[in-house]
């Protein structure tokens, strides 16, 4: 069945140049991400696979926000659309879209054992390997080391130190004539990205992870409330009010044009900040995010997988493309060129990967100890849980509700979503 709402971008592959081999090939459609360099890197690797195999690959244009991509997939899966053969899968989705993906075990030949076991476990539901790990993610603090030096400040270890440093730098830079200079930018829009940022604030303040690993709702506690109040205090002070509508690329836009001292973002922002056309090239450093008072720094665990929907007409070729894209060689290339964190532990010892991304080595512990969102325990209901959380957080950032009132109302809402169980 055709899914007409979805525009297709240009076909990638060698039109006509393979003669008979090409004629025998199939045309697959893949959806890669569209954040940062996602499309360029995906196009390059799928083009290589097309060349090797004599098949063709088209790209399905997807929205930037993971929340919107999930909405699109849900509509396509409900229609059993065969318009897409390979899909990118957010680390929090396997429990939500499990009924629509094929088991990749018959195609993987055991290669999954070379990836981080926790990610493979996350992608395995009811004994089926529903997705292959493609890259992992963890929330990081990016900062302008030149400006910390200029104002004789040290990299912040706590949120209070970050706030103080951001206040000093913002005031100094504005005085020096950069009237729109900002202290700190992050993802404050009402979507999954805000869930990630707020999980970091709450967990780093000792306020838990919304729902714990046993399935109990834990969000209504004073430390969680204080963490949300802390972030609300930044808005309009060290963070522009526009942050309420910022996703990853909006935050990066401000930071990369040299207009912010600190940014919370994912590793992909590194290679772009270091790009030849970047005005902040050579001026940026990356560290773990700060800790709350008496708490421990927390990085939200993110990351993307590749999977084959059950409705694909070419599952064997689609699975072959997934295995190619998630292979160690392709992940190495993407790590070096795009700062995508590999899912093979071995690549964290690779000297070329480390030369391009020194923080893959220095922050290795941050990557392997990142804080998961409660997606496994809440399964099919995760998106509703996350939506309730990001809305509750957004209300506090907007100044509509106090942290305490917001987490209290959120607890009641989560009980409604949970009903008899997750
Ligand atoms: C990144 C993460 C993903 C997360 C998303 C939120 O893409 O890898 O896991 O859900 O950001 O915006």
Short mmCIF file of C-alpha atoms and ligand atoms in Angstrom, two decimals:
data_model
loop_
_atom_site.label_atom_id
_atom_site.label_comp_id
_atom_site.label_asym_id
_atom_site.label_seq_id
_atom_site.Cartn_x
_atom_site.Cartn_y
_atom_site.Cartn_z
CA UNK A 1 0.00 0.00 0.00
CA UNK A 2 1.32 3.45 -0.91
CA UNK A 3 1.62 6.12 1.72
CA UNK A 4 1.03 9.30 -0.21
CA UNK A 5 1.83 11.94 2.39
CA UNK A 6 5.52 11.18 2.36
CA UNK A 7 7.78 12.98 -0.10
CA UNK A 8 10.78 11.08 -1.36
CA UNK A 9 14.11 12.67 -1.93
CA UNK A 10 16.36 11.86 -4.84
CA UNK A 11 17.48 8.30 -5.43
CA UNK A 12 21.03 7.52 -4.46
CA UNK A 13 22.87 4.87 -6.36
CA UNK A 14 24.39 4.35 -9.72
CA UNK A 15 21.61 4.82 -12.17
CA UNK A 16 22.34 2.70 -15.18
CA UNK A 17 26.03 2.22 -14.60
CA UNK A 18 25.87 -1.41 -13.55
CA UNK A 19 24.05 -2.86 -16.53
CA UNK A 20 22.84 -6.37 -15.80
CA UNK A 21 23.78 -6.35 -12.10
CA UNK A 22 21.83 -3.18 -11.65
CA UNK A 23 18.79 -4.46 -13.47
CA UNK A 24 18.74 -7.43 -11.09
CA UNK A 25 18.87 -5.19 -8.01
CA UNK A 26 16.05 -3.81 -5.93
CA UNK A 27 15.26 -0.28 -4.84
CA UNK A 28 15.08 0.22 -1.09
CA UNK A 29 13.88 3.26 0.80
CA UNK A 30 15.54 4.25 4.05
CA UNK A 31 14.71 6.93 6.59
CA UNK A 32 17.79 8.38 8.26
CA UNK A 33 17.72 11.35 10.60
CA UNK A 34 17.89 14.98 9.52
CA UNK A 35 19.69 16.55 12.46
CA UNK A 36 23.16 18.04 11.77
CA UNK A 37 24.98 15.89 9.21
CA UNK A 38 22.64 12.88 9.51
CA UNK A 39 21.45 12.97 5.93
CA UNK A 40 24.86 13.54 4.32
CA UNK A 41 26.50 10.69 6.22
CA UNK A 42 23.63 8.33 5.59
CA UNK A 43 23.56 9.18 1.90
CA UNK A 44 27.26 8.51 1.61
CA UNK A 45 27.16 5.05 3.24
CA UNK A 46 23.96 3.95 1.51
CA UNK A 47 25.53 5.08 -1.77
CA UNK A 48 28.55 2.85 -1.07
CA UNK A 49 26.28 -0.13 -0.35
CA UNK A 50 24.29 0.51 -3.53
CA UNK A 51 27.50 0.55 -5.54
CA UNK A 52 28.70 -2.71 -3.97
CA UNK A 53 25.47 -4.61 -4.37
CA UNK A 54 23.91 -3.22 -7.53
CA UNK A 55 20.80 -2.17 -5.64
CA UNK A 56 19.48 1.36 -5.29
CA UNK A 57 18.62 3.34 -2.18
CA UNK A 58 16.14 6.18 -1.92
CA UNK A 59 15.80 8.43 1.11
CA UNK A 60 12.56 9.12 2.87
CA UNK A 61 12.44 12.65 4.17
CA UNK A 62 11.63 12.63 7.91
CA UNK A 63 11.10 15.51 10.37
CA UNK A 64 13.96 16.59 12.64
CA UNK A 65 12.23 15.87 15.95
CA UNK A 66 12.25 12.29 17.18
CA UNK A 67 8.72 12.86 18.51
CA UNK A 68 7.52 13.76 15.02
CA UNK A 69 9.36 10.84 13.41
CA UNK A 70 7.61 8.45 15.79
CA UNK A 71 4.25 9.97 14.83
CA UNK A 72 5.05 9.49 11.13
CA UNK A 73 6.12 5.87 11.61
CA UNK A 74 3.02 5.08 13.62
CA UNK A 75 0.84 6.32 10.78
CA UNK A 76 2.86 4.38 8.20
CA UNK A 77 2.83 1.19 10.27
CA UNK A 78 -0.91 1.48 10.92
CA UNK A 79 -1.34 1.62 7.13
CA UNK A 80 1.08 -1.33 6.72
CA UNK A 81 2.95 0.88 4.29
CA UNK A 82 5.70 -0.77 2.27
CA UNK A 83 7.07 2.66 1.39
CA UNK A 84 9.99 2.30 3.76
CA UNK A 85 12.38 -0.66 4.04
CA UNK A 86 14.85 0.54 6.66
CA UNK A 87 13.98 2.84 9.54
CA UNK A 88 16.02 4.68 12.17
CA UNK A 89 14.84 3.75 15.64
CA UNK A 90 15.39 5.89 18.72
CA UNK A 91 16.79 3.98 21.71
CA UNK A 92 13.48 4.58 23.55
CA UNK A 93 11.25 3.05 20.88
CA UNK A 94 11.78 -0.73 20.67
CA UNK A 95 9.02 -1.32 23.24
CA UNK A 96 6.67 1.00 21.37
CA UNK A 97 7.07 -0.24 17.77
CA UNK A 98 8.07 -3.85 18.48
CA UNK A 99 5.07 -5.32 16.65
CA UNK A 100 6.11 -3.73 13.37
CA UNK A 101 9.73 -4.83 13.02
CA UNK A 102 11.26 -8.08 11.75
CA UNK A 103 13.65 -10.19 13.79
CA UNK A 104 17.15 -9.48 12.47
CA UNK A 105 18.75 -12.53 14.12
CA UNK A 106 18.59 -14.67 10.96
CA UNK A 107 20.65 -12.00 9.18
CA UNK A 108 23.06 -10.82 11.87
CA UNK A 109 25.23 -13.97 12.12
CA UNK A 110 25.90 -13.17 15.76
CA UNK A 111 27.68 -9.87 15.01
CA UNK A 112 25.53 -8.18 17.68
CA UNK A 113 27.77 -9.76 20.31
CA UNK A 114 30.47 -7.25 19.31
CA UNK A 115 28.30 -4.24 20.20
CA UNK A 116 27.65 -2.84 23.68
CA UNK A 117 25.55 -5.57 25.36
CA UNK A 118 23.22 -3.05 27.04
CA UNK A 119 22.16 -1.64 23.68
CA UNK A 120 21.62 -5.09 22.18
CA UNK A 121 19.52 -5.96 25.22
CA UNK A 122 17.52 -2.77 24.78
CA UNK A 123 16.86 -3.73 21.14
CA UNK A 124 15.87 -7.30 21.93
CA UNK A 125 12.19 -7.80 22.75
CA UNK A 126 10.66 -11.22 23.44
CA UNK A 127 13.88 -12.86 22.22
CA UNK A 128 13.81 -11.03 18.88
CA UNK A 129 16.61 -8.73 17.75
CA UNK A 130 14.42 -5.93 16.45
CA UNK A 131 17.11 -3.39 15.63
CA UNK A 132 20.87 -3.19 15.19
CA UNK A 133 22.75 -0.50 17.13
CA UNK A 134 23.95 2.30 14.84
CA UNK A 135 25.27 4.97 17.19
CA UNK A 136 24.91 5.77 20.85
CA UNK A 137 24.43 9.18 22.43
CA UNK A 138 24.83 10.84 25.82
CA UNK A 139 24.08 14.41 26.86
CA UNK A 140 27.25 16.50 27.17
CA UNK A 141 28.30 20.01 28.14
CA UNK A 142 29.97 21.99 25.36
CA UNK A 143 31.73 25.17 26.40
CA UNK A 144 33.91 27.96 25.10
CA UNK A 145 37.29 27.31 26.65
CA UNK A 146 38.62 30.63 25.27
CA UNK A 147 35.94 32.53 27.21
CA UNK A 148 36.51 30.58 30.42
CA UNK A 149 40.18 31.56 30.10
CA UNK A 150 39.32 35.19 29.34
CA UNK A 151 37.20 35.45 32.51
CA UNK A 152 39.59 33.24 34.56
CA UNK A 153 36.95 30.62 35.26
CA UNK A 154 37.22 26.84 35.62
CA UNK A 155 34.92 24.40 33.84
CA UNK A 156 31.80 24.06 36.05
CA UNK A 157 31.29 20.86 38.02
CA UNK A 158 27.89 21.79 39.46
CA UNK A 159 24.85 23.53 38.03
CA UNK A 160 25.40 26.38 40.49
CA UNK A 161 28.94 26.85 39.13
CA UNK A 162 27.60 26.76 35.58
CA UNK A 163 25.04 29.42 36.43
CA UNK A 164 27.69 31.64 38.03
CA UNK A 165 30.13 31.25 35.11
CA UNK A 166 27.39 31.80 32.53
CA UNK A 167 26.27 34.95 34.34
CA UNK A 168 29.81 36.40 34.39
CA UNK A 169 30.58 35.59 30.75
CA UNK A 170 27.20 36.78 29.48
CA UNK A 171 27.53 40.11 31.32
CA UNK A 172 31.12 40.59 30.12
CA UNK A 173 30.42 39.77 26.47
CA UNK A 174 27.32 41.95 26.38
CA UNK A 175 29.30 44.82 27.85
CA UNK A 176 31.94 44.24 25.20
CA UNK A 177 29.28 44.80 22.54
CA UNK A 178 27.78 41.38 21.78
CA UNK A 179 24.31 42.42 22.91
CA UNK A 180 22.63 39.07 22.20
CA UNK A 181 25.27 36.89 23.87
CA UNK A 182 23.80 34.03 25.95
CA UNK A 183 25.14 32.16 28.96
CA UNK A 184 23.63 28.72 28.39
CA UNK A 185 21.50 27.08 25.71
CA UNK A 186 19.75 23.71 25.78
CA UNK A 187 16.66 21.94 24.42
CA UNK A 188 13.57 23.51 26.02
CA UNK A 189 10.87 22.82 23.44
CA UNK A 190 7.96 20.54 24.42
CA UNK A 191 9.24 17.28 22.85
CA UNK A 192 11.39 14.23 23.61
CA UNK A 193 14.55 16.34 23.69
CA UNK A 194 13.24 18.23 26.73
CA UNK A 195 12.58 14.91 28.44
CA UNK A 196 16.29 14.12 27.98
CA UNK A 197 17.48 17.47 29.36
CA UNK A 198 15.08 17.34 32.31
CA UNK A 199 15.98 13.72 33.14
CA UNK A 200 19.55 15.01 33.46
CA UNK A 201 18.59 17.91 35.76
CA UNK A 202 16.41 15.68 37.93
CA UNK A 203 18.73 12.65 38.08
CA UNK A 204 21.80 14.83 38.73
CA UNK A 205 19.96 16.39 41.65
CA UNK A 206 19.19 12.97 43.17
CA UNK A 207 15.54 13.12 42.06
CA UNK A 208 15.39 9.77 40.24
CA UNK A 209 14.23 8.89 36.73
CA UNK A 210 10.45 9.62 36.70
CA UNK A 211 9.57 5.92 36.97
CA UNK A 212 12.07 3.55 38.57
CA UNK A 213 13.24 0.20 37.22
CA UNK A 214 10.51 -1.62 39.18
CA UNK A 215 7.84 0.51 37.51
CA UNK A 216 7.07 2.72 40.52
CA UNK A 217 6.31 6.39 39.82
CA UNK A 218 8.96 8.35 41.71
CA UNK A 219 8.83 11.84 40.21
CA UNK A 220 6.88 13.55 43.01
CA UNK A 221 9.84 14.33 45.28
CA UNK A 222 11.46 17.58 46.49
CA UNK A 223 14.75 17.00 44.65
CA UNK A 224 12.99 16.58 41.32
CA UNK A 225 10.89 19.69 42.01
CA UNK A 226 14.00 21.70 42.93
CA UNK A 227 15.77 20.59 39.72
CA UNK A 228 12.90 21.90 37.58
CA UNK A 229 12.79 25.17 39.53
CA UNK A 230 16.54 25.53 39.02
CA UNK A 231 16.18 25.27 35.23
CA UNK A 232 13.21 27.67 35.21
CA UNK A 233 15.38 30.25 36.96
CA UNK A 234 17.86 30.18 34.06
CA UNK A 235 15.25 31.22 31.50
CA UNK A 236 15.46 34.96 30.84
CA UNK A 237 18.60 35.18 32.99
CA UNK A 238 21.40 33.13 31.40
CA UNK A 239 19.21 31.46 28.78
CA UNK A 240 17.10 33.25 26.14
CA UNK A 241 13.30 32.93 26.60
CA UNK A 242 13.27 31.48 23.07
CA UNK A 243 14.75 28.28 24.55
CA UNK A 244 11.16 27.22 25.21
CA UNK A 245 11.10 26.44 21.51
CA UNK A 246 14.63 25.11 21.03
CA UNK A 247 15.48 21.64 19.75
CA UNK A 248 19.06 20.39 19.25
CA UNK A 249 19.77 22.40 16.11
CA UNK A 250 18.37 25.64 17.54
CA UNK A 251 20.71 25.41 20.51
CA UNK A 252 23.61 24.55 18.21
CA UNK A 253 22.74 27.48 15.94
CA UNK A 254 23.28 29.93 18.82
CA UNK A 255 26.40 28.21 20.15
CA UNK A 256 28.05 27.67 16.80
CA UNK A 257 27.64 31.28 15.72
CA UNK A 258 29.68 32.18 18.78
CA UNK A 259 26.73 33.56 20.73
CA UNK A 260 26.72 31.29 23.79
CA UNK A 261 29.21 30.27 26.47
CA UNK A 262 27.70 26.85 27.32
CA UNK A 263 25.51 24.38 25.46
CA UNK A 264 23.93 21.06 26.41
CA UNK A 265 23.88 18.82 23.34
CA UNK A 266 24.78 15.39 21.91
CA UNK A 267 28.19 14.41 20.52
CA UNK A 268 27.24 15.16 16.88
CA UNK A 269 27.68 18.86 17.67
CA UNK A 270 31.43 18.36 18.12
CA UNK A 271 32.40 17.66 14.52
CA UNK A 272 30.25 20.57 13.33
CA UNK A 273 31.76 22.94 15.90
CA UNK A 274 35.20 21.83 14.71
CA UNK A 275 34.31 22.17 11.02
CA UNK A 276 36.39 24.43 8.78
CA UNK A 277 33.55 26.91 8.40
CA UNK A 278 32.88 27.10 12.15
CA UNK A 279 33.69 30.41 13.85
CA UNK A 280 34.27 28.55 17.12
CA UNK A 281 36.67 25.97 15.69
CA UNK A 282 39.45 25.30 18.20
CA UNK A 283 37.67 27.25 20.94
CA UNK A 284 35.36 24.50 22.21
CA UNK A 285 35.76 21.86 24.88
CA UNK A 286 33.44 19.07 25.97
CA UNK A 287 32.86 17.73 29.47
CA UNK A 288 30.36 15.75 31.49
CA UNK A 289 27.26 17.75 32.43
CA UNK A 290 27.32 19.36 35.90
CA UNK A 291 26.00 17.69 39.04
CA UNK A 292 23.25 19.04 41.29
CA UNK A 293 23.96 20.07 44.89
CA UNK A 294 25.06 16.91 46.64
CA UNK A 295 24.15 14.89 43.54
CA UNK A 296 26.07 13.09 40.82
CA UNK A 297 26.34 14.21 37.18
CA UNK A 298 23.90 12.44 34.86
CA UNK A 299 23.87 12.18 31.06
CA UNK A 300 20.70 11.00 29.35
CA UNK A 301 21.26 7.88 27.29
CA UNK A 302 20.29 8.43 23.68
CA UNK A 303 21.13 6.76 20.42
CA UNK A 304 19.78 5.31 17.22
CA UNK A 305 19.34 1.87 15.73
CA UNK A 306 18.39 0.57 12.30
CA UNK A 307 15.50 -1.81 11.73
CA UNK A 308 13.37 -3.35 8.99
CA UNK A 309 9.58 -2.93 9.13
CA UNK A 310 7.51 -6.08 8.58
CA UNK A 311 5.81 -4.41 5.62
CA UNK A 312 9.00 -4.13 3.52
CA UNK A 313 8.79 -6.03 0.25
CA UNK A 314 12.56 -6.67 0.35
CA UNK A 315 13.41 -7.77 3.90
CA UNK A 316 16.57 -9.70 2.96
CA UNK A 317 18.12 -6.78 1.07
CA UNK A 318 16.94 -4.34 3.74
CA UNK A 319 18.56 -6.46 6.45
CA UNK A 320 21.76 -6.59 4.40
CA UNK A 321 21.77 -2.78 4.23
CA UNK A 322 21.23 -2.59 8.01
CA UNK A 323 24.18 -4.94 8.61
CA UNK A 324 26.37 -2.87 6.30
CA UNK A 325 25.45 0.49 7.85
CA UNK A 326 25.95 -0.79 11.39
CA UNK A 327 29.25 -2.53 10.57
CA UNK A 328 32.42 -1.57 12.38
CA UNK A 329 33.97 -0.05 9.25
CA UNK A 330 31.02 2.27 8.57
CA UNK A 331 30.71 3.21 12.25
CA UNK A 332 34.41 4.09 12.28
CA UNK A 333 34.01 6.33 9.27
CA UNK A 334 31.01 8.08 10.82
CA UNK A 335 32.80 8.45 14.16
CA UNK A 336 35.81 10.12 12.54
CA UNK A 337 33.90 12.33 10.16
CA UNK A 338 30.68 13.04 12.04
CA UNK A 339 31.47 12.38 15.73
CA UNK A 340 28.77 9.73 15.96
CA UNK A 341 29.53 7.51 18.96
CA UNK A 342 30.14 3.94 17.84
CA UNK A 343 28.33 1.03 19.44
CA UNK A 344 31.45 -1.20 19.23
CA UNK A 345 33.55 -0.89 22.41
CA UNK A 346 36.61 -1.70 20.27
CA UNK A 347 36.31 1.61 18.40
CA UNK A 348 36.83 3.55 21.63
CA UNK A 349 40.43 2.34 21.52
CA UNK A 350 40.94 3.19 17.85
CA UNK A 351 43.57 5.90 17.47
CA UNK A 352 41.97 7.59 14.45
CA UNK A 353 38.59 7.72 16.21
CA UNK A 354 40.20 9.14 19.36
CA UNK A 355 42.26 11.67 17.42
CA UNK A 356 39.09 13.07 15.85
CA UNK A 357 37.11 12.92 19.12
CA UNK A 358 39.40 13.06 22.17
CA UNK A 359 36.36 13.09 24.48
CA UNK A 360 35.33 9.59 23.32
CA UNK A 361 38.28 8.46 25.43
CA UNK A 362 38.19 10.94 28.30
CA UNK A 363 34.41 10.66 28.75
CA UNK A 364 34.10 6.93 28.09
CA UNK A 365 32.58 6.41 31.54
CA UNK A 366 29.92 9.01 30.81
CA UNK A 367 28.89 7.08 27.69
CA UNK A 368 28.73 3.69 29.33
CA UNK A 369 27.03 4.92 32.51
CA UNK A 370 24.46 7.18 30.85
CA UNK A 371 21.04 7.36 32.50
CA UNK A 372 18.29 5.58 30.54
CA UNK A 373 14.85 7.10 30.24
CA UNK A 374 12.18 4.75 31.67
CA UNK A 375 11.30 3.27 28.27
CA UNK A 376 11.93 -0.41 28.96
CA UNK A 377 9.79 -0.52 32.09
CA UNK A 378 6.92 1.52 30.63
CA UNK A 379 7.02 -0.28 27.25
CA UNK A 380 4.19 0.67 24.92
CA UNK A 381 3.22 3.56 27.20
CA UNK A 382 6.63 5.24 27.18
CA UNK A 383 5.68 7.99 24.75
CA UNK A 384 2.69 8.99 26.88
CA UNK A 385 4.88 9.00 29.99
CA UNK A 386 7.51 11.12 28.30
CA UNK A 387 4.92 13.51 26.89
CA UNK A 388 3.42 14.02 30.35
CA UNK A 389 6.92 14.67 31.73
CA UNK A 390 8.03 17.12 29.05
CA UNK A 391 4.74 19.00 29.37
CA UNK A 392 5.08 19.20 33.14
CA UNK A 393 8.65 20.44 32.70
CA UNK A 394 7.66 22.96 30.04
CA UNK A 395 5.01 24.39 32.37
CA UNK A 396 7.70 25.07 34.96
CA UNK A 397 10.11 26.59 32.42
CA UNK A 398 7.31 28.87 31.23
CA UNK A 399 6.67 29.99 34.80
CA UNK A 400 3.11 28.63 34.77
CA UNK A 401 3.67 26.25 37.67
CA UNK A 402 6.15 25.68 40.49
CA UNK A 403 8.32 22.57 40.39
CA UNK A 404 6.46 21.13 43.39
CA UNK A 405 2.99 21.66 41.90
CA UNK A 406 4.12 20.34 38.56
CA UNK A 407 5.61 17.05 39.83
CA UNK A 408 2.54 16.50 42.01
CA UNK A 409 0.19 16.89 39.04
CA UNK A 410 2.54 14.77 36.94
CA UNK A 411 2.39 11.94 39.45
CA UNK A 412 -1.41 11.93 39.21
CA UNK A 413 -1.27 11.95 35.41
CA UNK A 414 1.25 9.08 35.35
CA UNK A 415 -1.00 7.03 37.64
CA UNK A 416 -3.79 7.51 35.11
CA UNK A 417 -1.52 6.38 32.28
CA UNK A 418 -0.30 3.39 34.28
CA UNK A 419 -3.70 2.25 35.52
CA UNK A 420 -3.27 -1.47 36.30
CA UNK A 421 0.27 -1.60 35.01
CA UNK A 422 2.66 -0.52 32.29
C1 LIG B 1 19.03 12.35 20.28
C2 LIG B 1 19.10 11.03 21.02
C3 LIG B 1 17.75 10.40 21.12
C4 LIG B 1 16.79 11.37 21.77
C5 LIG B 1 16.73 12.66 20.98
C6 LIG B 1 15.86 13.70 21.66
O1 LIG B 1 18.74 12.15 18.94
O2 LIG B 1 20.00 10.17 20.38
O3 LIG B 1 17.81 9.20 21.85
O4 LIG B 1 15.50 10.82 21.92
O5 LIG B 1 18.02 13.19 20.83
O6 LIG B 1 15.75 14.84 20.90
#
